[in-house]
Amino acid sequence: MSTLPSSLRVGRASVRVPRSSIPARAANGVANSGSTATWPVRDETITFHDVVLERGDRLERVDVRYRLEGTLNAARDNVVLVVHALTGTTHASEWWHGVVGANAAIDPTRHAVLCANLLGGCDGTTGPSDDTPDALPPFSTRDQAALLARLLDALGVGAPLLVCGGSLGGMVTLEFAASFPARVRSAVVLAAPAAQTAQGIAWNAIMRRAIALGGVREGLALARMVGMLSYRTPESLERRFGRARSEHDTFQIRDWLDVHGDKLVARFDATSYGALIDAMDEHDVGRDRGGLSAALAVVGDRLIGVGIPGDLLYPAESVREWTTAAKATFVELPSVHGHDAFLLEIDRVSAVIEQAINESELRAASVAPIAVITAKPGVRSVAPRVRPLRIALAGCGHVGGSLLELFGERELQCGAQGIGEQQPGDAQPIRVDRVLVRDAARARPALAQAIARGIAAPDACITDPTLLLSDDIDVLVEAIGGTTTARTLVETALRRGIRVVTANKALLGERGSALAALARITDTRLDFEGAVCGAIPIVRCIRSGAAGVGITKVSGILNGTSNYVLEKVAEGASLAEAVATAQRLGYAEADPTRDLSGQDAEDKLRILAWMCFGVDPATLKVTRRGIDAETAAWATRVAIEGDRVKLIASCTKERDEFVARILPTRVTSDDPWARVSGPLNRIVVESETAGSLVFQGPGAGGRATAGAVLADIVAR
């Protein structure tokens, strides 16, 4: 850990910041003057759908208004997330000027300063209002933190450089740290408790009553006046006003309160104000997490809590309490101003923020060090504990269920007797934290067996996609299919730096190039061996360059279902009989349309063309005809004549164009294509340097695909 100047050193124990030990910081003329900033500024509103609140309410749509000051770097690791207080706005460099500004601790010329209007606010984010008081059900600081995490996902930000906030902003920062510990590199919480205090509830009760009695204007003004008294100390008010009178012969302290009340009424909404203080009253980081210590212990070494002696709203002891429980750093910030010191003590607050940013920049990724094991003669060395590979599995159908079975077989083969007894070189254990399904009531024997073996968590089964990914997940395995929910999950995981393994050929055929680009940007792996021809390792082969350079053509029987159906038709079965048999054996889905129409083969051909030729899979023009009654009748006649009909896909590079086709093709009985039987697949890659490489193997059935998925999961 780097150190502050001796007068501001922050250790694991509490530290006091002397009142006058910091030299005055040069003021930022741009920020302090209120003129246009000299750094890029983005004011945008983003919409999220299907937002589930902590208490279970589901929102179809939530808008979030945010401001980004500065520029995101290529790695997106220079973000400082600033969380505003009760009546704050997205304009962080204005209400926290001196802390945010050019050459300040948070510098928009170096950092990307992100400040979003919190859920329930009235600065552009969805919230209740005087006109629409029921626009949002009750929400919590945990909900506000979760929405900030979704905003970071949308911006492609994994772990911000710093998360910080004071008062309500500090509460939300603590909730963010407890909810997403892996996304916290450093966090500074100013003048905020881990659970709302009795004093805080009391102040809010008075303000709530003021609004109820005085209405949305006079009542809100009175609530603000009450709030201002809780934000300042008697000493600060006495020093500033005493019994001084204004030019109108009124007490200056009274005029000051009137001005603050009127200013808030002009820009804020009383119903939103009430909803926000309701969320503050329900704030409790330890709720449903096993208490305060359990909630923050994992992230405690990256937390700094700033307590202000004399704070009438949240005394310093309320901050010291949670820093002690979490083994976090406590910093005491003496100030005559009380609670508002986090806004007014610019230099002292800047020193703490600057230190936290320095710590974050120096802090390496939280990866366990490699242990060097030495053994004395006759002494058995004990290996360090090996962390399990944490899996989030989307989908528990043919592929997902088969994958869970393979996890169990793998563990038995490895002979793992427990994580703590593993030795160097042993296979890393796999644990499934969550499994996303559409119907939780449906019997899933593979999942039940995985839970019984301890491979899957007892409460792994979920139906809400928003709960699938958390910060302790290492790999998202996407086996749910389709291009809607699957796309959202895959993109979210990649943006958050979570490795993705998918067998979703439709998604890759439509978005493969964009997803690969996103993986490169976030330095995350996207593996999809199972998306093309089941157990055949064609993707790995082409990626490794084994197929040589100068690939001129790729062709194949890419759909095991259609191949099996054509074979049964050749033996005399009707098309309907052949499909029914394929379904009974698990070679075809309940709805075989994509297989029979050739769409499944087209998705795979697009991926192969992308891998072989670099063409964007979504732009490839494909001529396609699948298997219908007419084709089946033709295949029957061809079989009587001694030949076979196969659904063959091909993509050839001809000059600067690509010719891609999927067509039922007649082949002679002695042709290698004719000998591809049952649900097998066959791929031929032709290149100038390696000649023709032929791959053949199982291409249909959950187990074949699951085997390819497992290979991707354990690949290093």
CSV table of C-alpha atoms in Angstrom, one decimal, residues 401 404-405 408-409 412 444-456:
chain,number,residue,atom,x,y,z
A,401,GLY,CA,-28.5,-31.0,-18.7
A,404,LEU,CA,-24.2,-31.0,-15.8
A,405,GLU,CA,-23.9,-34.7,-16.2
A,408,GLY,CA,-20.3,-34.9,-12.4
A,409,GLU,CA,-18.4,-37.5,-14.5
A,412,LEU,CA,-15.4,-38.6,-10.4
A,444,ARG,CA,-34.6,-31.6,-14.1
A,445,PRO,CA,-32.8,-34.8,-13.0
A,446,ALA,CA,-29.4,-33.7,-14.1
A,447,LEU,CA,-29.6,-30.5,-12.0
A,448,ALA,CA,-31.0,-32.4,-9.0
A,449,GLN,CA,-28.0,-34.8,-9.3
A,450,ALA,CA,-25.5,-31.9,-9.6
A,451,ILE,CA,-27.0,-30.3,-6.4
A,452,ALA,CA,-26.8,-33.7,-4.6
A,453,ARG,CA,-23.1,-34.1,-5.6
A,454,GLY,CA,-22.3,-30.5,-4.5
A,455,ILE,CA,-21.5,-29.4,-8.0
A,456,ALA,CA,-24.4,-27.0,-8.1
